[in-house]
XYZ file of C-alpha atoms in Angstrom:
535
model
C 19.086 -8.309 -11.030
C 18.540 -10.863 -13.814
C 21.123 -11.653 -16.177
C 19.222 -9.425 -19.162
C 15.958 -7.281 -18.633
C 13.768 -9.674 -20.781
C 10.386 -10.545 -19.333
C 10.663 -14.510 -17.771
C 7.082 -15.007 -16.957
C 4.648 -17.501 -18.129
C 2.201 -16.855 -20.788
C -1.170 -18.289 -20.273
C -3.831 -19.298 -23.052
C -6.020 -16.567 -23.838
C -9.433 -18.374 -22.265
C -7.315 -18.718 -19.173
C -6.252 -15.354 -18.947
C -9.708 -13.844 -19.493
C -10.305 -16.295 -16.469
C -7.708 -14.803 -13.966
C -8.148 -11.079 -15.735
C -11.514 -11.450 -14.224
C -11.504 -12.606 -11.141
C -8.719 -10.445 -9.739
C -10.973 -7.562 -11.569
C -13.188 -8.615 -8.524
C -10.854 -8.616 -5.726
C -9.765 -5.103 -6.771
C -12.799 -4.104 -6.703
C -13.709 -5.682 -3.437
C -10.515 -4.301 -1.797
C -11.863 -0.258 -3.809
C -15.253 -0.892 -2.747
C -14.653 -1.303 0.828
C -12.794 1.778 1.174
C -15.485 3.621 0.090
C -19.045 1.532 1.050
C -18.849 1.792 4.873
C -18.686 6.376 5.112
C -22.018 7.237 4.260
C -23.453 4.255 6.068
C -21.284 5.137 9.649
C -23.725 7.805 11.088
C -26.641 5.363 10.928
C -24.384 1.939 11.988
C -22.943 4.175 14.850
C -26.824 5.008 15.927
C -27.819 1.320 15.816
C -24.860 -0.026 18.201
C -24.666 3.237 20.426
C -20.750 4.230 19.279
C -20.150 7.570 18.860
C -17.343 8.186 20.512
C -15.901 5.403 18.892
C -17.079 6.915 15.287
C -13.553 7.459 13.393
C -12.137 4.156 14.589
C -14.219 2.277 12.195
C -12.603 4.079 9.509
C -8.975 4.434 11.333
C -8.564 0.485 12.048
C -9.164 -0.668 8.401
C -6.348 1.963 6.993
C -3.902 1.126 9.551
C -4.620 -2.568 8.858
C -4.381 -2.357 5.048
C -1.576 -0.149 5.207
C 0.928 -2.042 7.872
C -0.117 -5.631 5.880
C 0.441 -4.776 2.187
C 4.300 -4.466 2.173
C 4.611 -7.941 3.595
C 1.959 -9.676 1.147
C 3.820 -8.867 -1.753
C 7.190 -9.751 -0.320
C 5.114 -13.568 0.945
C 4.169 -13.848 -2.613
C 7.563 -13.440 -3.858
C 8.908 -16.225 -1.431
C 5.999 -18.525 -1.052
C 4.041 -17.918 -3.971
C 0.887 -16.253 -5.136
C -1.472 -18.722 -5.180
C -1.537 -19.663 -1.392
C -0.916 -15.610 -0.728
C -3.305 -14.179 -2.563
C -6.154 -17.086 -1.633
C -5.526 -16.370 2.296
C -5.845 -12.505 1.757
C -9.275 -13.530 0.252
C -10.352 -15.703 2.816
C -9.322 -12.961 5.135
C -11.552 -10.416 3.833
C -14.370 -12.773 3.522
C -14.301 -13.935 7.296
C -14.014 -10.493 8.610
C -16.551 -9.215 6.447
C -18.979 -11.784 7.879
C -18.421 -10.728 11.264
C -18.497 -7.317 11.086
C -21.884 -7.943 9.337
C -22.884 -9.697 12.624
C -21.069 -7.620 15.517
C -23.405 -6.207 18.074
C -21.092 -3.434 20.027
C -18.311 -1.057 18.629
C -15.672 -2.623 19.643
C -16.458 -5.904 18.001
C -16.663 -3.899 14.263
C -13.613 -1.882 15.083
C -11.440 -5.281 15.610
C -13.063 -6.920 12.530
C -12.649 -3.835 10.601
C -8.908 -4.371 11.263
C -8.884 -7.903 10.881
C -10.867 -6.792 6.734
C -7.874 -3.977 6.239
C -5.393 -6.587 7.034
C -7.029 -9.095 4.326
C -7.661 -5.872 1.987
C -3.843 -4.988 2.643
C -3.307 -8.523 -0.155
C -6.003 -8.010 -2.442
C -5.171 -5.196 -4.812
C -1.034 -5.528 -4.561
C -1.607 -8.970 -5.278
C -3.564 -8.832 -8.793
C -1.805 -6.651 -9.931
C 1.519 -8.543 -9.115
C 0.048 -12.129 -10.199
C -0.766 -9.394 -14.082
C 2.785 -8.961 -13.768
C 3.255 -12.421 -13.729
C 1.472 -13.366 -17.001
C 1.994 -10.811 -18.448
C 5.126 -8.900 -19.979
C 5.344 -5.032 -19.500
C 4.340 -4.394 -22.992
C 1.468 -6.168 -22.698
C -0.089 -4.711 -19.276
C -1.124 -1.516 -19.980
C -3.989 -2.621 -21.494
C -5.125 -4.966 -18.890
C -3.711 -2.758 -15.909
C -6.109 0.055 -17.421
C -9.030 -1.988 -16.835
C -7.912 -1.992 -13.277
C -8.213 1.489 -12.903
C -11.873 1.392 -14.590
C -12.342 -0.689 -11.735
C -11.037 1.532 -8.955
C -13.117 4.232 -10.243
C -16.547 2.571 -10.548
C -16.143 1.535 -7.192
C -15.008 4.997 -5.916
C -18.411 6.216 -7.146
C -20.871 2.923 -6.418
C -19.579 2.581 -2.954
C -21.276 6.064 -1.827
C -24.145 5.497 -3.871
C -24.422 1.559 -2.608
C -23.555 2.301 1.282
C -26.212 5.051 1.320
C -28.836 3.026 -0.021
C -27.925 -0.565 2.091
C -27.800 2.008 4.906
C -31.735 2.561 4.903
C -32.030 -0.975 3.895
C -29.786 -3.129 6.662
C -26.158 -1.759 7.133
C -24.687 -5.498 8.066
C -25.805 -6.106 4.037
C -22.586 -3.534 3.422
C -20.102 -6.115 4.748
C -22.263 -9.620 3.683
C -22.531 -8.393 -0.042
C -18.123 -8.738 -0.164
C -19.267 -12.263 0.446
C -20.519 -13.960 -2.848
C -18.654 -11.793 -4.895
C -15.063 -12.485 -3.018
C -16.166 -16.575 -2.996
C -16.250 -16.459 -6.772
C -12.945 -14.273 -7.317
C -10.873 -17.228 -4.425
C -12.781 -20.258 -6.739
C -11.721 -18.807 -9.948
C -8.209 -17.771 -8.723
C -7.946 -20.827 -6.718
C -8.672 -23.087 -10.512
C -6.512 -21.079 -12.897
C -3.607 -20.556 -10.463
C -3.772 -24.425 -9.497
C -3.712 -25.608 -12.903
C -0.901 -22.609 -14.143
C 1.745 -22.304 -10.667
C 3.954 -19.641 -10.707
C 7.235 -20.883 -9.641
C 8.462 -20.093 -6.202
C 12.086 -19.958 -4.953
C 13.656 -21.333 -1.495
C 13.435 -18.599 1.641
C 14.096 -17.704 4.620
C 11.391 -15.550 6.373
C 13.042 -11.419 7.917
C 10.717 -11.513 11.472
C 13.118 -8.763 13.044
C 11.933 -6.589 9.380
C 8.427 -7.662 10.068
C 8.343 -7.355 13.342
C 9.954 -3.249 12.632
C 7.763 -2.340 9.900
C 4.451 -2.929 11.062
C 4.669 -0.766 14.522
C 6.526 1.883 12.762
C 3.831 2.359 9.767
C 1.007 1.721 12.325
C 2.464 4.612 14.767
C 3.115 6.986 11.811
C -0.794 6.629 11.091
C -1.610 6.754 14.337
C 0.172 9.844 14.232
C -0.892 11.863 11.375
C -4.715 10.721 11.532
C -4.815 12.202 15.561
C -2.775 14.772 14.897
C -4.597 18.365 14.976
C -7.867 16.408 15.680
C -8.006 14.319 18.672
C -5.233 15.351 20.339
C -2.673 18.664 19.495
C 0.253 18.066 17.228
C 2.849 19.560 19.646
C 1.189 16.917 22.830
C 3.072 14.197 24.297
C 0.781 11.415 22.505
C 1.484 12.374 18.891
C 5.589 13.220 19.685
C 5.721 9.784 21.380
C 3.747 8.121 18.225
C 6.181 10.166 15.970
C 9.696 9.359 17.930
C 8.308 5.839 17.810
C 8.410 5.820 14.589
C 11.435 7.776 13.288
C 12.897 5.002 15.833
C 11.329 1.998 14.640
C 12.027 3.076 10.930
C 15.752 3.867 11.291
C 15.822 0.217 12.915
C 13.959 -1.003 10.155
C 16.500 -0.201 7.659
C 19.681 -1.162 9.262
C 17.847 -4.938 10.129
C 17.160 -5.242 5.999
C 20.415 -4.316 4.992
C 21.466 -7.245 7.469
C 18.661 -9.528 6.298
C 19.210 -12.612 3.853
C 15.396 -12.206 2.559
C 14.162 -8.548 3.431
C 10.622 -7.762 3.736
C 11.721 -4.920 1.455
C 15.018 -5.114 -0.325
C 16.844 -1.830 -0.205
C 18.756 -2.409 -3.402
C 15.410 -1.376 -5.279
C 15.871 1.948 -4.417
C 19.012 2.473 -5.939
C 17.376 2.466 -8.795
C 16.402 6.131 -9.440
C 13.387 5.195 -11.438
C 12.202 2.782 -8.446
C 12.690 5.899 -6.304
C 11.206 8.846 -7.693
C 8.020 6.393 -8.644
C 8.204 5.846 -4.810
C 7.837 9.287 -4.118
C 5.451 10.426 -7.370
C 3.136 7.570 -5.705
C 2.975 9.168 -2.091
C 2.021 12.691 -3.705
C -0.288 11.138 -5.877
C -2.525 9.466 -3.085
C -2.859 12.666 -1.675
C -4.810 13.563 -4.939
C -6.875 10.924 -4.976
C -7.665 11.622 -1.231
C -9.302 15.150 -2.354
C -11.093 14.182 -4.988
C -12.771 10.704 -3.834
C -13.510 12.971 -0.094
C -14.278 16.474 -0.094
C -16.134 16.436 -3.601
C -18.833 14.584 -2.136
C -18.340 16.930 0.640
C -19.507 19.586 -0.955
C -22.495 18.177 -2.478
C -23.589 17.226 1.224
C -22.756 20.115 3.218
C -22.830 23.298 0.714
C -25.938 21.994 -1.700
C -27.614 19.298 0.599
C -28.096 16.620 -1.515
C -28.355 12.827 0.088
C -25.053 10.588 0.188
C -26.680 8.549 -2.644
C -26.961 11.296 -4.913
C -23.884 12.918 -4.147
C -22.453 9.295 -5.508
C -24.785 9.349 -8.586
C -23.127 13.080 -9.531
C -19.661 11.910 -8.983
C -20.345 10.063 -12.444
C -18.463 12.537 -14.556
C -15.386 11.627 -12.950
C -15.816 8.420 -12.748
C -16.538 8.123 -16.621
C -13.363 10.369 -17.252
C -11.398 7.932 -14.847
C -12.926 4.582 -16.712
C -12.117 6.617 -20.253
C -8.196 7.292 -19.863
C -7.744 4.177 -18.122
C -8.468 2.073 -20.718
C -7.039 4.458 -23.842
C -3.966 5.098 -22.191
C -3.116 0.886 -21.589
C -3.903 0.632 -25.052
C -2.116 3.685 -25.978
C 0.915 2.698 -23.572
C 0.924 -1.137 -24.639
C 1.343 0.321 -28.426
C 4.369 2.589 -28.054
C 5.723 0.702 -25.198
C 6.530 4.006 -23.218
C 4.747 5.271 -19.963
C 6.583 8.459 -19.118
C 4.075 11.075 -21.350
C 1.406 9.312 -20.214
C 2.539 10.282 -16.498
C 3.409 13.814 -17.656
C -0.036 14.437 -19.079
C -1.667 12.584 -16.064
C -0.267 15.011 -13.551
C -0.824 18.050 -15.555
C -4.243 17.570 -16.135
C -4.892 16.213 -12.378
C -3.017 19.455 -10.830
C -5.594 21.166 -13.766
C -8.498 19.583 -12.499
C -8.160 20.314 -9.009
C -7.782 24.024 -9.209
C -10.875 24.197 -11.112
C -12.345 22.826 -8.316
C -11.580 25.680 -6.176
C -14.038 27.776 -8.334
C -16.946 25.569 -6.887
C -19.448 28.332 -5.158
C -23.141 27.432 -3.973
C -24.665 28.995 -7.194
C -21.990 26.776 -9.853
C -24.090 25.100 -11.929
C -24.274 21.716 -11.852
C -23.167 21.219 -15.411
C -20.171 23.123 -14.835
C -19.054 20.887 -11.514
C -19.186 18.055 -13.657
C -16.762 19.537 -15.923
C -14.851 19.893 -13.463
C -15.281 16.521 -12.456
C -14.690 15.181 -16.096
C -11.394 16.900 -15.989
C -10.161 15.816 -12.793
C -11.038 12.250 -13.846
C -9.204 11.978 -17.398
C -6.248 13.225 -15.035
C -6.264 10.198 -12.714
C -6.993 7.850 -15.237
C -4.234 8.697 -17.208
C -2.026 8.472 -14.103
C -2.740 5.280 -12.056
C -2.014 2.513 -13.936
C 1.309 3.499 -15.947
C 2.948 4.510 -12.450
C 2.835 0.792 -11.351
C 4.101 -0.269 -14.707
C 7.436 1.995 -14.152
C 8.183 0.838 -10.952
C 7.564 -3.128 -12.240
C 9.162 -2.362 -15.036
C 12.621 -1.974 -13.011
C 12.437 -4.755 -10.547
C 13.132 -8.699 -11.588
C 10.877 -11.032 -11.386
C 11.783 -12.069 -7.959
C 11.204 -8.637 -6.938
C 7.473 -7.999 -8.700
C 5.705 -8.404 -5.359
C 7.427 -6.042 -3.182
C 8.173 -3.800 -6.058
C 3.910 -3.567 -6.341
C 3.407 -3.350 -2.374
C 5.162 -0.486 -2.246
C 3.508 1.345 -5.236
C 0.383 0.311 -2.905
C 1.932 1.050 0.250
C 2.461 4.986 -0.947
C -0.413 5.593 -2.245
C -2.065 4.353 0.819
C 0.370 6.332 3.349
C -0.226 9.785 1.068
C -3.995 8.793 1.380
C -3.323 9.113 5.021
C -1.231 11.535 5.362
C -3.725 13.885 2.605
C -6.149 12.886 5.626
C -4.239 15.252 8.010
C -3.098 18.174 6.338
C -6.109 18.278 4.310
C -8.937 18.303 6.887
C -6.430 20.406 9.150
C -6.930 22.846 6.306
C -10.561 22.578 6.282
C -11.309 22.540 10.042
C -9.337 25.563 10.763
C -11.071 27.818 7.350
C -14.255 26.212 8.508
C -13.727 27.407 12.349
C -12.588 30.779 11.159
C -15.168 31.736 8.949
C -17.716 30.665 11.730
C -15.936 32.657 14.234
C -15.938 35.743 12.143
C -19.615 35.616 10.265
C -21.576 33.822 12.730
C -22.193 36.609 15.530
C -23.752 39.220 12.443
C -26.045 36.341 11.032
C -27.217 35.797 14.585
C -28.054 39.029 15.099
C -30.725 38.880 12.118
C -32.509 36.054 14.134
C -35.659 36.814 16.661
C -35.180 37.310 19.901
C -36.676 33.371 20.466
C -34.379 31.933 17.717
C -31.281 33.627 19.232
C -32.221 31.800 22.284
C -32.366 28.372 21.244
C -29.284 28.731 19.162
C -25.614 27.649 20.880
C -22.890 29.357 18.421
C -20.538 27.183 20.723
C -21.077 24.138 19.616
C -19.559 24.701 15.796
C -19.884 20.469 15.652
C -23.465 20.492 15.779
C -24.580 22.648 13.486
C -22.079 21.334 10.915
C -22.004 17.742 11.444
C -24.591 16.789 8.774
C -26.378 17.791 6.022
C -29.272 17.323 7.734
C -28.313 19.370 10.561
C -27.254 22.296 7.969
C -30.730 22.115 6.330
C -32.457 22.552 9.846
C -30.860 25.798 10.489
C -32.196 29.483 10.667
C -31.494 30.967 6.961
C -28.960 33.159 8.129
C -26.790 31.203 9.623
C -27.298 28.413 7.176
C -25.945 30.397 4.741
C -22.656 31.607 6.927
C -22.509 27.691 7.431
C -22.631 26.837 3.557
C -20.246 30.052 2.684
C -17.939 28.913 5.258
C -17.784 25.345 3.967
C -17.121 26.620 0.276
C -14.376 28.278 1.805
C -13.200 25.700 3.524
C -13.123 23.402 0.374
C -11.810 25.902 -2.060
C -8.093 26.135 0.384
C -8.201 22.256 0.515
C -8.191 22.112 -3.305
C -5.672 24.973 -4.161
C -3.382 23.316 -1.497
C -4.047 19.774 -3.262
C -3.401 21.413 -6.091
C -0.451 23.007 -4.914
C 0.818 19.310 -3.880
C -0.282 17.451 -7.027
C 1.515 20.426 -8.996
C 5.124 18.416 -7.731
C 4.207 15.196 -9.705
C 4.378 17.874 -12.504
C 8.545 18.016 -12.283
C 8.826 14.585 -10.629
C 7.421 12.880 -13.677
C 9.175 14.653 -15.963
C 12.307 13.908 -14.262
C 11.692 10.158 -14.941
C 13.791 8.778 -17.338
C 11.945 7.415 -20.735
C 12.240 4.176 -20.514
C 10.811 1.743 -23.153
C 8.702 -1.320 -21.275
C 10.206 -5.501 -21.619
C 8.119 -7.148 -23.912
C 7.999 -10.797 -24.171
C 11.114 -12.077 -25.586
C 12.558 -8.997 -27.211
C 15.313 -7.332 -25.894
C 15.634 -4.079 -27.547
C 19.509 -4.119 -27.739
C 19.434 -1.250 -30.177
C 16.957 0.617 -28.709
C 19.273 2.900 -26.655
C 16.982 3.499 -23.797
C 16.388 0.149 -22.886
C 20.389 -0.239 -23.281
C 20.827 2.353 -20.524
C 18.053 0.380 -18.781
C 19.438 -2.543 -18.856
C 23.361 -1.288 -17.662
C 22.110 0.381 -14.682
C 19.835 -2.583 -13.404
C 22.722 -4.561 -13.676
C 24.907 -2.707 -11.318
C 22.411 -3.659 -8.794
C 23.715 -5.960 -5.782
């Protein structure tokens, strides 16, 4: 650690700042919006280049990409520097996006898809990191909040905007990243050029790099096949799973051998580091459920089109954009995060039980209520997590230290993939099983006959497919989804109900601000002994 806890960044003038602030405002939101854009468009890409068996991969290769490449940008940045890091994450994204935009077969948009996550992987750990550069920790929660308007505009426009490019052209989903990312590398590129942030001398950890990336692409491998394509207890997923309990135990002892680790072990003696660590992973899981199955039900249960679906997630997105920004300004004021985290969880474990209330008949005014409330919760939660786990770190360590707030979130996205829709595919099979036979009992003798009960996929793989179905069993299909959704949100709320005690575990720690140190501000104090005990 650094000889005192003071901030050591640069300060940059305020025309400058706006500069930067707004550029890496845009490769947040290109790294948000592509996470989002491509689902409601996949049923009519998959149509146009004959790929249905190959339908989840699209989705699959991008998160394994993004999630196996973002520890190692931010550890790059710390040794090379952000400037050339962050500009070849860009470039990245924008050459993959242009060729997915132009593949003609499946296979070619599954391998550019990668080739996007592993650009995406740099672009949100890195703006944040390169805020944490120019910024001291007082200062970011204002700016940092206006990331998390960001995230959530995009959570909602990338539905609404991938539906609608989707009857227009669907390669127009991957060319739009194109002017957008050009002028977020120019501006970066100028302001980061004329203001370097220092770098320090290296030495590159292959063996760590070489460990990390086929033990985090196995584990998602893992837990995204698991209970869907193949059976949890088959050889493929043990083998994926041994792989990498393997590959992870290896990965630790080479980094506690390595001169430069890809991610430096002594960070996690810090409890705060830690538990932040931890609070992240449950937390993406949250996010998972709300940004997924809410849409869900507008599709399945009341029918409406993926672009309106989008256009009445807007209550959460307005309570996401709301907090956000209130709570950096609120958290840049008093210079404490913890209550901030506190209320953020409460309100988010809140929101989501409400949610499990949601019937065919709830009024729309009422789900966005709901909505309102879930959002206020996340808002208040995203940003001042990545300030306590940058607030702990040095300098050399803000990279890294912001990868692996990234990192988590990402893996519990993944991992909320899993248990999640292993919750909702076996309510939604055994509500079929049980209701389906008496609803097709009420259908003519002809209906009865055209009708194949067996194949549960068909008659629930669309909302279009729902709407085409006899009334009866439309409604057993609609009941069965409600169903289906309201155990999904009790058991995300069951999970988000653990960030409840984890945050309040967290110690109360006051954030560095410029060049005050605090010394009487016992808190800090304590702060400041244990960081120096680190190695």
């Amino acid at each position: 650690m650094s000889d005192d806890t003071t901030w050591t960044g640069q300060r940059l003038p305020r025309g400058e700042l706006f500069t930067l602030f707004g550029a890496l405002m845009l490769t947040v939101f290109l790294a948000a919006l592509d996470q989002t854009i491509v689902g409601t468009a996949l049923p009519t890409i998959v149509g146009d280049l004959n790929g249905m068996d190959e339908y989840t991969w699209v989705v699959t290769a991008y998160l394994i990409a993004t999630a196996a490449s973002t520890p190692l940008y931010g550890k790059l940045s710390d040794l090379y520097g952000r400037r050339p890091i962050i500009l070849l994450a860009i470039a990245i994204f924008l050459v993959a996006s242009a060729l997915a935009g132009l593949s003609q077969t499946m296979l070619q948009l599954i391998l550019f898809r990668g080739l996007q996550g592993l650009g995406a992987g740099g672009l949100m750990t890195l703006a944040f990191t390169i805020v944490s550069d120019v910024l001291p920790p007082r200062e970011r929660g204002k700016y940092q909040g206006l990331f998390g308007a960001v995230f959530a505009i995009s959570s909602v426009a990338g539905p609404v905007l991938g539906g609608w490019l989707a009857e227009v052209d669907w390669r127009w989903i991957f060319y739009i990243n194109l002017p957008t990312g050009l002028v977020a590398l120019v501006a970066v590129n100028t302001v980061l050029r004329r203001h370097p942030i220092p770098t320090r001398r290296h030495k590159i950890d292959y063996l760590g790099a070489g460990l990390l990336v086929p033990a985090v692409v196995c584990l998602l491998l893992a837990i995204t096949w698991g209970g869907q394509d193949y059976a949890w207890s088959s050889p493929v997923i043990i083998a994926l799973l041994a792989a990498a309990a393997v590959l992870t135990v290896l990965f630790v002892w080479a980094e506690t051998r390595a001169e430069e680790p890809i991610l430096p072990l002594r960070m996690f003696k810090q409890g705060t580091f830690s538990l932040a660590t931890v609070i992240a992973l449950v937390f993406g899981i949250a996010m998972f459920a709300g940004i997924v199955y809410i849409p869900l039900f507008f599709q399945m249960v009341r029918g409406y089109s993926p672009t309106e679906s989008g256009l009445l997630m807007l209550p959460m997105m307005g309570g996401i954009v709301l907090t956000s920004i209130l709570s950096g300004f609120a958290i840049s004021k008093a210079g404490r995060y913890k209550w901030f985290l506190v209320g953020g969880s409460i309100v988010t474990t809140v929101g989501l039980a409400l949610f499990t209330q949601l019937h065919l008949d709830t009024p729309l005014w009422l789900s966005a209520l709901y909505m309102l409330v879930l959002g206020l919760g996340l808002g208040m939660f995203m940003q001042p997590l990545v300030l306590a786990m940058q607030n702990i770190v040095t300098m050399d360590d803000l990279g890294v230290a912001t990868s692996t707030n990234t990192f988590a979130r990402t893996l519990g996205g993944a991992i909320g993939t899993s248990v999640l829709g292993a919750v909702m595919n076996a309510t939604l099979d055994s509500e079929l099983d049980a209701n389906l036979p008496a609803a097709l009992s009420q259908l003519s003798p002809a209906e009865a006959a055209g009708f194949d009960t067996g194949d549960l996929s068909a008659i629930t793989e669309s909302p279009t497919a729902i709407a085409a179905l006899p009334d009866p069993i439309k409604s057993v299909v609609q009941m069965a989804f409600t169903d289906g959704l309201d155990q999904v949100f009790l058991v995300a709320a069951c999970i988000t109900a653990t960030t409840i005690v984890l945050t309040l575990v967290l110690p109360d720690l006051v954030l560095r601000g410029g060049t005050e140190q605090r010394r009487d501000d016992p808190d800090t104090a304590a702060h400041e002994i244990r960081a120096d005990t680190l190695p």
